Amino acid sequence: MSFFRDLRIAVRSLGRVRALWFTVALTLALGIGANAAIFSVVRAVLLRPLANRDEDRLLYVRQSAPGIGVTNATFSIPEISDIGSKLKTIQELGTFSEIDFTVVGLGTPREIPAGVVDGHYFDVMGLKPILGRLLGPNDDGQNAAGAVVLTYHFWKSSLHSDPSVLGKQVRLESIMGARSATVVGVLEPSVPYPVATEMIANVVTSPHHLSATMVTGREHRMTEVFARLAPGATVEAARAELRAVYAAMTAAHPEVYKPEDHYQIEVTRMHEQINARANAILWILFAASGLLFVIASSNVANLVLARTVRRESELAVRLALGASTRAIRRSLLAEGLVLCGSGAIAAVLLAIPMVNVLGRYAARFSVRANDLTLDFSLVWFGIALALVAAVFLAYVPRLPSPNGAQGGLSARGVRAAAGGSSRRLRIFAVTQITASFLLLAGACVLMKTLFVLEETRPPFDSANVLAVNLPVLSYGKTPEQVEQFYREVLRRVGVLPGVEHVSSGFSAPWRDDQGLNIAFTFAAQGARRNDGQDYRAKFRTVSPGFFATFGVPIVSGRDFNDGDKQGSERVVIISQSLANLLYPGQNPLNRKLWWTDGVMKFIGISTEPRRIVAVVPDFDDENIIPAPTMTVYQPIEQEGWNGRLFVRAHNDPYVLLPAISRTIHEMSSDQPVEKASTLGDVRAEVLSPDKLNAIVFGGFAAVALLISVVGVAGVLAFSVSSRTREFGIRMALGAQRRNILTDVLVDGLAIAAIGVMAGVVLGFGLSAIAGKYVAEIHQPGAVAFVASAFTILAAAVIASAVPAARAASVNAVEALRAE
């Protein structure tokens, strides 16, 4: 019962120093809460096992060609057949191809991200259904019936977990045609990879993919490959075997795998591949939270240690009156428990909303961050740390000796205790400054990156152009009727009030990764030699008026017109950089180029020569920071694909959206009109991960700096209180107030300067070490270090101002009389 009495006394005692209590509780809450929230995210995204059976045996196989800048070339059917035969370390291969289906039959027609797979895919992935069945070998082949499996997320969010969906007939529209299929199952909750899919179908549902499996097109690559290790095999053995098989395959087909393209194959565990994008950013964030915890702990130690030293006389009196050392320690423990316990409770309250915010942040990098909850195992660990801290704060400070309590009653005793404590306080303060500097430098790098991205202007109008997904519906229509539909859409939308220009294309800038990544090899008449190799350019199909819609001028030549259609002379427009590369100092107009890429015969693009009719400025539609682009534009009505509508408005483009949707639905009620967004908003969405990085790390840095300022101010306040007699003597001997003021300010700056120097050394060292393992890390430059150092030193001056003013206001007579 006596300890409960100590707790009540501790509460009353701390109630008289509410500022200290609040500061310690808030500091601990920030340190423990942030770590609990961030570790919850790290554990869920990076450490939690996958739902896949025997995930340690699940592998991801990737082919790349660094020589032509392709990091993931996917695979063709002949390649999969070659590398999958006679493998001993691999039990089975499964394939997945990304596709967008427009689904008719499950509510309002809409375009969804999907995949087509072979009959081994689900067995290789080690997944099971929660409803119905999954696809198997019986679903392979061109005579198989169309079958689809819904992902759990799509079934739950879009279909409200409706069990009657099994057996429903749906129509799946893709760029090359339409097929019917039956819903046969719902997949268990799992991580979608390589893309976030809502539906997975067998190959027969995609006419294009079906044709790809029936031909021997080695260069027709569109399939991801997954593998399952054979029992007892290792990843290293599988990697070595696959590389040997791959080397034999590339040697057998030198016309496809050119030495300068550097084709290669790599194998990684599926768990590592899924986490690859989120791995660096989350571990850096976890390190930042660790620095914040160090700062918080140091600050709490500072505050409580300073309070204990100031109470030296009080403790000496209690010892002199007969209190035992045990009783004193118990009372200090009670105060520590109240301080740290309240901080731990506040940490839990802070961590719950923080994990929701960080979960939404991490979802930008990994789908595994969806629906996160607080990991209470770390919360309990944090509370345990708080209890340990309470014991530390109670038993580490030195108490006055029972046999020499008089020393503690005198000012000399206080000063003697203060001398050693002041050194410890300064060490804690330097630690805080060092950690704060590291966080600030990191935040400066991110802020600078964001500033550059924000200030960079795109080479086309992004504010007044509305991009709308208008996927192709070909069921019951001839190709000519599909073309006529889009032609009529352009005509009708173009005459709506407020519309300045309208056009169409295959991919929307910054948004359609699959379409923007398309590039093919070609040759050009009279072009300068390219070391005997064909050129490579990005491939775009656009309608007449496309460049006017985006406010891009024609440098020379003419735009596409209504006469550029099937049966007429084939024409192209090229970008300025490509014109400079092919014909430096010459006129490229009316020269001929032709596609030489082997994949053309599989996608319906002719290799006949095409006349260059215009040159346009570089139109970089992939990167926020524009780069030189090698692009060839073809008219949609000659060859290519449609699916995106672009509308340039006189004023706010969103005002036009209801009229645009109504006009299109009057022509076809089933036609999806989706993802309407100005390119300015698309750009902002692309930038949101960088903004979130800057906000999160900037927030950590701001909190760390605030805590450090409190720490420096506390150290100097303690120093001033222990040096009152010294200041009194100096002023009695003629020292000016400005000398005292300068002395304290310099003291604060010295603490900050030592911390900054330690931070610079650690910053360079840590960034160099991390850069060897994490390529995505941006190395902090001189600007980041200088800006961080200036901020820290300025904050130190501010933190020193109040203690310095207090020191300068010391009354010499009263200070000496107090002694």
JSON list of C-alpha atoms in Angstrom, two decimals, residues 280-428:
[
{"chain": "A", "resi": 280, "resn": "ALA", "atom": "CA", "xyz": [13.94, 0.85, -49.32]},
{"chain": "A", "resi": 281, "resn": "ILE", "atom": "CA", "xyz": [11.40, 3.51, -48.40]},
{"chain": "A", "resi": 282, "resn": "LEU", "atom": "CA", "xyz": [9.97, 1.62, -45.42]},
{"chain": "A", "resi": 283, "resn": "TRP", "atom": "CA", "xyz": [13.33, 0.70, -43.91]},
{"chain": "A", "resi": 284, "resn": "ILE", "atom": "CA", "xyz": [14.46, 4.31, -44.30]},
{"chain": "A", "resi": 285, "resn": "LEU", "atom": "CA", "xyz": [11.24, 5.39, -42.61]},
{"chain": "A", "resi": 286, "resn": "PHE", "atom": "CA", "xyz": [11.88, 2.88, -39.83]},
{"chain": "A", "resi": 287, "resn": "ALA", "atom": "CA", "xyz": [15.40, 4.29, -39.39]},
{"chain": "A", "resi": 288, "resn": "ALA", "atom": "CA", "xyz": [13.90, 7.78, -39.19]},
{"chain": "A", "resi": 289, "resn": "SER", "atom": "CA", "xyz": [11.52, 6.64, -36.45]},
{"chain": "A", "resi": 290, "resn": "GLY", "atom": "CA", "xyz": [14.48, 5.08, -34.64]},
{"chain": "A", "resi": 291, "resn": "LEU", "atom": "CA", "xyz": [16.29, 8.42, -34.72]},
{"chain": "A", "resi": 292, "resn": "LEU", "atom": "CA", "xyz": [13.15, 10.08, -33.37]},
{"chain": "A", "resi": 293, "resn": "PHE", "atom": "CA", "xyz": [13.05, 7.53, -30.55]},
{"chain": "A", "resi": 294, "resn": "VAL", "atom": "CA", "xyz": [16.71, 8.28, -29.71]},
{"chain": "A", "resi": 295, "resn": "ILE", "atom": "CA", "xyz": [15.91, 12.00, -29.62]},
{"chain": "A", "resi": 296, "resn": "ALA", "atom": "CA", "xyz": [12.83, 11.46, -27.48]},
{"chain": "A", "resi": 297, "resn": "SER", "atom": "CA", "xyz": [14.66, 9.21, -25.03]},
{"chain": "A", "resi": 298, "resn": "SER", "atom": "CA", "xyz": [17.55, 11.65, -24.72]},
{"chain": "A", "resi": 299, "resn": "ASN", "atom": "CA", "xyz": [15.19, 14.54, -24.11]},
{"chain": "A", "resi": 300, "resn": "VAL", "atom": "CA", "xyz": [13.26, 12.68, -21.42]},
{"chain": "A", "resi": 301, "resn": "ALA", "atom": "CA", "xyz": [16.52, 11.73, -19.74]},
{"chain": "A", "resi": 302, "resn": "ASN", "atom": "CA", "xyz": [17.59, 15.37, -19.93]},
{"chain": "A", "resi": 303, "resn": "LEU", "atom": "CA", "xyz": [14.42, 16.72, -18.38]},
{"chain": "A", "resi": 304, "resn": "VAL", "atom": "CA", "xyz": [14.14, 14.19, -15.57]},
{"chain": "A", "resi": 305, "resn": "LEU", "atom": "CA", "xyz": [17.86, 14.25, -14.73]},
{"chain": "A", "resi": 306, "resn": "ALA", "atom": "CA", "xyz": [17.82, 18.04, -14.54]},
{"chain": "A", "resi": 307, "resn": "ARG", "atom": "CA", "xyz": [14.77, 17.91, -12.25]},
{"chain": "A", "resi": 308, "resn": "THR", "atom": "CA", "xyz": [16.47, 15.34, -10.01]},
{"chain": "A", "resi": 309, "resn": "VAL", "atom": "CA", "xyz": [19.61, 17.48, -9.69]},
{"chain": "A", "resi": 310, "resn": "ARG", "atom": "CA", "xyz": [17.55, 20.57, -8.88]},
{"chain": "A", "resi": 311, "resn": "ARG", "atom": "CA", "xyz": [15.92, 18.57, -6.09]},
{"chain": "A", "resi": 312, "resn": "GLU", "atom": "CA", "xyz": [19.30, 17.70, -4.56]},
{"chain": "A", "resi": 313, "resn": "SER", "atom": "CA", "xyz": [18.66, 19.92, -1.56]},
{"chain": "A", "resi": 314, "resn": "GLU", "atom": "CA", "xyz": [15.17, 18.52, -1.05]},
{"chain": "A", "resi": 315, "resn": "LEU", "atom": "CA", "xyz": [16.47, 14.94, -1.15]},
{"chain": "A", "resi": 316, "resn": "ALA", "atom": "CA", "xyz": [19.30, 15.86, 1.22]},
{"chain": "A", "resi": 317, "resn": "VAL", "atom": "CA", "xyz": [16.79, 17.28, 3.71]},
{"chain": "A", "resi": 318, "resn": "ARG", "atom": "CA", "xyz": [14.69, 14.12, 3.53]},
{"chain": "A", "resi": 319, "resn": "LEU", "atom": "CA", "xyz": [17.78, 11.99, 4.15]},
{"chain": "A", "resi": 320, "resn": "ALA", "atom": "CA", "xyz": [18.81, 14.22, 7.03]},
{"chain": "A", "resi": 321, "resn": "LEU", "atom": "CA", "xyz": [15.35, 13.81, 8.58]},
{"chain": "A", "resi": 322, "resn": "GLY", "atom": "CA", "xyz": [15.67, 10.01, 8.52]},
{"chain": "A", "resi": 323, "resn": "ALA", "atom": "CA", "xyz": [14.28, 8.92, 5.15]},
{"chain": "A", "resi": 324, "resn": "SER", "atom": "CA", "xyz": [15.95, 5.78, 3.85]},
{"chain": "A", "resi": 325, "resn": "THR", "atom": "CA", "xyz": [17.65, 5.57, 0.47]},
{"chain": "A", "resi": 326, "resn": "ARG", "atom": "CA", "xyz": [15.15, 2.86, -0.43]},
{"chain": "A", "resi": 327, "resn": "ALA", "atom": "CA", "xyz": [12.22, 5.17, 0.30]},
{"chain": "A", "resi": 328, "resn": "ILE", "atom": "CA", "xyz": [13.80, 7.94, -1.80]},
{"chain": "A", "resi": 329, "resn": "ARG", "atom": "CA", "xyz": [14.39, 5.57, -4.71]},
{"chain": "A", "resi": 330, "resn": "ARG", "atom": "CA", "xyz": [10.80, 4.30, -4.40]},
{"chain": "A", "resi": 331, "resn": "SER", "atom": "CA", "xyz": [9.42, 7.84, -4.59]},
{"chain": "A", "resi": 332, "resn": "LEU", "atom": "CA", "xyz": [11.58, 8.57, -7.65]},
{"chain": "A", "resi": 333, "resn": "LEU", "atom": "CA", "xyz": [10.37, 5.31, -9.20]},
{"chain": "A", "resi": 334, "resn": "ALA", "atom": "CA", "xyz": [6.76, 6.33, -8.57]},
{"chain": "A", "resi": 335, "resn": "GLU", "atom": "CA", "xyz": [7.35, 9.64, -10.33]},
{"chain": "A", "resi": 336, "resn": "GLY", "atom": "CA", "xyz": [9.10, 7.86, -13.19]},
{"chain": "A", "resi": 337, "resn": "LEU", "atom": "CA", "xyz": [6.20, 5.43, -13.58]},
{"chain": "A", "resi": 338, "resn": "VAL", "atom": "CA", "xyz": [3.67, 8.26, -13.65]},
{"chain": "A", "resi": 339, "resn": "LEU", "atom": "CA", "xyz": [5.73, 10.17, -16.23]},
{"chain": "A", "resi": 340, "resn": "CYS", "atom": "CA", "xyz": [6.57, 7.22, -18.45]},
{"chain": "A", "resi": 341, "resn": "GLY", "atom": "CA", "xyz": [3.24, 5.48, -17.95]},
{"chain": "A", "resi": 342, "resn": "SER", "atom": "CA", "xyz": [1.29, 8.53, -19.08]},
{"chain": "A", "resi": 343, "resn": "GLY", "atom": "CA", "xyz": [3.65, 8.77, -22.07]},
{"chain": "A", "resi": 344, "resn": "ALA", "atom": "CA", "xyz": [3.03, 5.10, -22.94]},
{"chain": "A", "resi": 345, "resn": "ILE", "atom": "CA", "xyz": [-0.76, 5.55, -22.77]},
{"chain": "A", "resi": 346, "resn": "ALA", "atom": "CA", "xyz": [-0.51, 8.63, -24.97]},
{"chain": "A", "resi": 347, "resn": "ALA", "atom": "CA", "xyz": [1.69, 6.62, -27.37]},
{"chain": "A", "resi": 348, "resn": "VAL", "atom": "CA", "xyz": [-1.07, 4.04, -27.88]},
{"chain": "A", "resi": 349, "resn": "LEU", "atom": "CA", "xyz": [-3.64, 6.77, -28.51]},
{"chain": "A", "resi": 350, "resn": "LEU", "atom": "CA", "xyz": [-1.28, 8.42, -30.99]},
{"chain": "A", "resi": 351, "resn": "ALA", "atom": "CA", "xyz": [-0.20, 5.21, -32.74]},
{"chain": "A", "resi": 352, "resn": "ILE", "atom": "CA", "xyz": [-3.73, 4.08, -33.73]},
{"chain": "A", "resi": 353, "resn": "PRO", "atom": "CA", "xyz": [-4.47, 7.03, -36.08]},
{"chain": "A", "resi": 354, "resn": "MET", "atom": "CA", "xyz": [-0.81, 7.21, -37.11]},
{"chain": "A", "resi": 355, "resn": "VAL", "atom": "CA", "xyz": [-0.81, 3.64, -38.43]},
{"chain": "A", "resi": 356, "resn": "ASN", "atom": "CA", "xyz": [-3.85, 4.46, -40.56]},
{"chain": "A", "resi": 357, "resn": "VAL", "atom": "CA", "xyz": [-2.09, 7.48, -42.06]},
{"chain": "A", "resi": 358, "resn": "LEU", "atom": "CA", "xyz": [1.15, 5.57, -42.64]},
{"chain": "A", "resi": 359, "resn": "GLY", "atom": "CA", "xyz": [-0.80, 2.63, -44.08]},
{"chain": "A", "resi": 360, "resn": "ARG", "atom": "CA", "xyz": [-2.31, 4.87, -46.74]},
{"chain": "A", "resi": 361, "resn": "TYR", "atom": "CA", "xyz": [1.17, 6.27, -47.36]},
{"chain": "A", "resi": 362, "resn": "ALA", "atom": "CA", "xyz": [2.74, 2.81, -47.71]},
{"chain": "A", "resi": 363, "resn": "ALA", "atom": "CA", "xyz": [-0.09, 1.67, -50.01]},
{"chain": "A", "resi": 364, "resn": "ARG", "atom": "CA", "xyz": [1.51, 3.89, -52.65]},
{"chain": "A", "resi": 365, "resn": "PHE", "atom": "CA", "xyz": [4.42, 1.45, -52.72]},
{"chain": "A", "resi": 366, "resn": "SER", "atom": "CA", "xyz": [2.84, -1.90, -51.84]},
{"chain": "A", "resi": 367, "resn": "VAL", "atom": "CA", "xyz": [-0.64, -3.37, -51.96]},
{"chain": "A", "resi": 368, "resn": "ARG", "atom": "CA", "xyz": [0.22, -5.26, -48.78]},
{"chain": "A", "resi": 369, "resn": "ALA", "atom": "CA", "xyz": [-0.28, -2.03, -46.85]},
{"chain": "A", "resi": 370, "resn": "ASN", "atom": "CA", "xyz": [-4.04, -2.01, -47.43]},
{"chain": "A", "resi": 371, "resn": "ASP", "atom": "CA", "xyz": [-6.29, -2.43, -44.37]},
{"chain": "A", "resi": 372, "resn": "LEU", "atom": "CA", "xyz": [-3.47, -2.21, -41.83]},
{"chain": "A", "resi": 373, "resn": "THR", "atom": "CA", "xyz": [-4.06, -2.24, -38.08]},
{"chain": "A", "resi": 374, "resn": "LEU", "atom": "CA", "xyz": [-1.78, -1.40, -35.18]},
{"chain": "A", "resi": 375, "resn": "ASP", "atom": "CA", "xyz": [0.60, -4.19, -34.19]},
{"chain": "A", "resi": 376, "resn": "PHE", "atom": "CA", "xyz": [0.06, -4.30, -30.43]},
{"chain": "A", "resi": 377, "resn": "SER", "atom": "CA", "xyz": [3.04, -6.57, -29.88]},
{"chain": "A", "resi": 378, "resn": "LEU", "atom": "CA", "xyz": [5.29, -3.57, -30.46]},
{"chain": "A", "resi": 379, "resn": "VAL", "atom": "CA", "xyz": [3.03, -1.36, -28.36]},
{"chain": "A", "resi": 380, "resn": "TRP", "atom": "CA", "xyz": [3.56, -3.70, -25.43]},
{"chain": "A", "resi": 381, "resn": "PHE", "atom": "CA", "xyz": [7.27, -3.62, -26.18]},
{"chain": "A", "resi": 382, "resn": "GLY", "atom": "CA", "xyz": [7.15, 0.18, -26.11]},
{"chain": "A", "resi": 383, "resn": "ILE", "atom": "CA", "xyz": [5.29, 0.15, -22.81]},
{"chain": "A", "resi": 384, "resn": "ALA", "atom": "CA", "xyz": [7.92, -2.23, -21.42]},
{"chain": "A", "resi": 385, "resn": "LEU", "atom": "CA", "xyz": [10.61, 0.20, -22.58]},
{"chain": "A", "resi": 386, "resn": "ALA", "atom": "CA", "xyz": [8.77, 3.00, -20.80]},
{"chain": "A", "resi": 387, "resn": "LEU", "atom": "CA", "xyz": [8.79, 0.97, -17.58]},
{"chain": "A", "resi": 388, "resn": "VAL", "atom": "CA", "xyz": [12.50, 0.25, -18.00]},
{"chain": "A", "resi": 389, "resn": "ALA", "atom": "CA", "xyz": [13.02, 3.98, -18.53]},
{"chain": "A", "resi": 390, "resn": "ALA", "atom": "CA", "xyz": [11.14, 4.69, -15.30]},
{"chain": "A", "resi": 391, "resn": "VAL", "atom": "CA", "xyz": [13.46, 2.34, -13.39]},
{"chain": "A", "resi": 392, "resn": "PHE", "atom": "CA", "xyz": [16.47, 3.91, -15.11]},
{"chain": "A", "resi": 393, "resn": "LEU", "atom": "CA", "xyz": [15.37, 7.41, -14.14]},
{"chain": "A", "resi": 394, "resn": "ALA", "atom": "CA", "xyz": [14.84, 6.31, -10.54]},
{"chain": "A", "resi": 395, "resn": "TYR", "atom": "CA", "xyz": [18.04, 4.39, -9.92]},
{"chain": "A", "resi": 396, "resn": "VAL", "atom": "CA", "xyz": [20.70, 5.99, -12.13]},
{"chain": "A", "resi": 397, "resn": "PRO", "atom": "CA", "xyz": [20.83, 9.52, -10.61]},
{"chain": "A", "resi": 398, "resn": "ARG", "atom": "CA", "xyz": [23.24, 9.83, -7.68]},
{"chain": "A", "resi": 399, "resn": "LEU", "atom": "CA", "xyz": [21.64, 10.57, -4.31]},
{"chain": "A", "resi": 400, "resn": "PRO", "atom": "CA", "xyz": [23.24, 12.60, -1.51]},
{"chain": "A", "resi": 401, "resn": "SER", "atom": "CA", "xyz": [25.18, 10.40, 0.90]},
{"chain": "A", "resi": 402, "resn": "PRO", "atom": "CA", "xyz": [23.30, 9.70, 4.17]},
{"chain": "A", "resi": 403, "resn": "ASN", "atom": "CA", "xyz": [26.57, 10.27, 6.00]},
{"chain": "A", "resi": 404, "resn": "GLY", "atom": "CA", "xyz": [27.20, 13.62, 4.35]},
{"chain": "A", "resi": 405, "resn": "ALA", "atom": "CA", "xyz": [23.82, 15.08, 3.85]},
{"chain": "A", "resi": 406, "resn": "GLN", "atom": "CA", "xyz": [25.06, 18.52, 4.86]},
{"chain": "A", "resi": 407, "resn": "GLY", "atom": "CA", "xyz": [26.91, 18.70, 1.58]},
{"chain": "A", "resi": 408, "resn": "GLY", "atom": "CA", "xyz": [23.64, 18.31, -0.17]},
{"chain": "A", "resi": 409, "resn": "LEU", "atom": "CA", "xyz": [22.11, 21.08, 1.92]},
{"chain": "A", "resi": 410, "resn": "SER", "atom": "CA", "xyz": [24.67, 23.59, 0.75]},
{"chain": "A", "resi": 411, "resn": "ALA", "atom": "CA", "xyz": [24.93, 25.29, -2.60]},
{"chain": "A", "resi": 412, "resn": "ARG", "atom": "CA", "xyz": [28.38, 23.79, -2.95]},
{"chain": "A", "resi": 413, "resn": "GLY", "atom": "CA", "xyz": [26.82, 20.33, -2.83]},
{"chain": "A", "resi": 414, "resn": "VAL", "atom": "CA", "xyz": [24.32, 21.26, -5.49]},
{"chain": "A", "resi": 415, "resn": "ARG", "atom": "CA", "xyz": [27.04, 22.68, -7.72]},
{"chain": "A", "resi": 416, "resn": "ALA", "atom": "CA", "xyz": [29.18, 19.59, -7.26]},
{"chain": "A", "resi": 417, "resn": "ALA", "atom": "CA", "xyz": [26.29, 17.38, -8.31]},
{"chain": "A", "resi": 418, "resn": "ALA", "atom": "CA", "xyz": [25.41, 19.73, -11.11]},
{"chain": "A", "resi": 419, "resn": "GLY", "atom": "CA", "xyz": [28.91, 19.56, -12.60]},
{"chain": "A", "resi": 420, "resn": "GLY", "atom": "CA", "xyz": [28.76, 15.86, -13.47]},
{"chain": "A", "resi": 421, "resn": "SER", "atom": "CA", "xyz": [25.09, 16.00, -14.41]},
{"chain": "A", "resi": 422, "resn": "SER", "atom": "CA", "xyz": [25.67, 18.95, -16.71]},
{"chain": "A", "resi": 423, "resn": "ARG", "atom": "CA", "xyz": [28.15, 16.91, -18.72]},
{"chain": "A", "resi": 424, "resn": "ARG", "atom": "CA", "xyz": [25.61, 14.08, -19.09]},
{"chain": "A", "resi": 425, "resn": "LEU", "atom": "CA", "xyz": [22.92, 16.56, -20.09]},
{"chain": "A", "resi": 426, "resn": "ARG", "atom": "CA", "xyz": [25.18, 18.02, -22.76]},
{"chain": "A", "resi": 427, "resn": "ILE", "atom": "CA", "xyz": [25.93, 14.56, -24.13]},
{"chain": "A", "resi": 428, "resn": "PHE", "atom": "CA", "xyz": [22.18, 13.88, -24.35]}
]
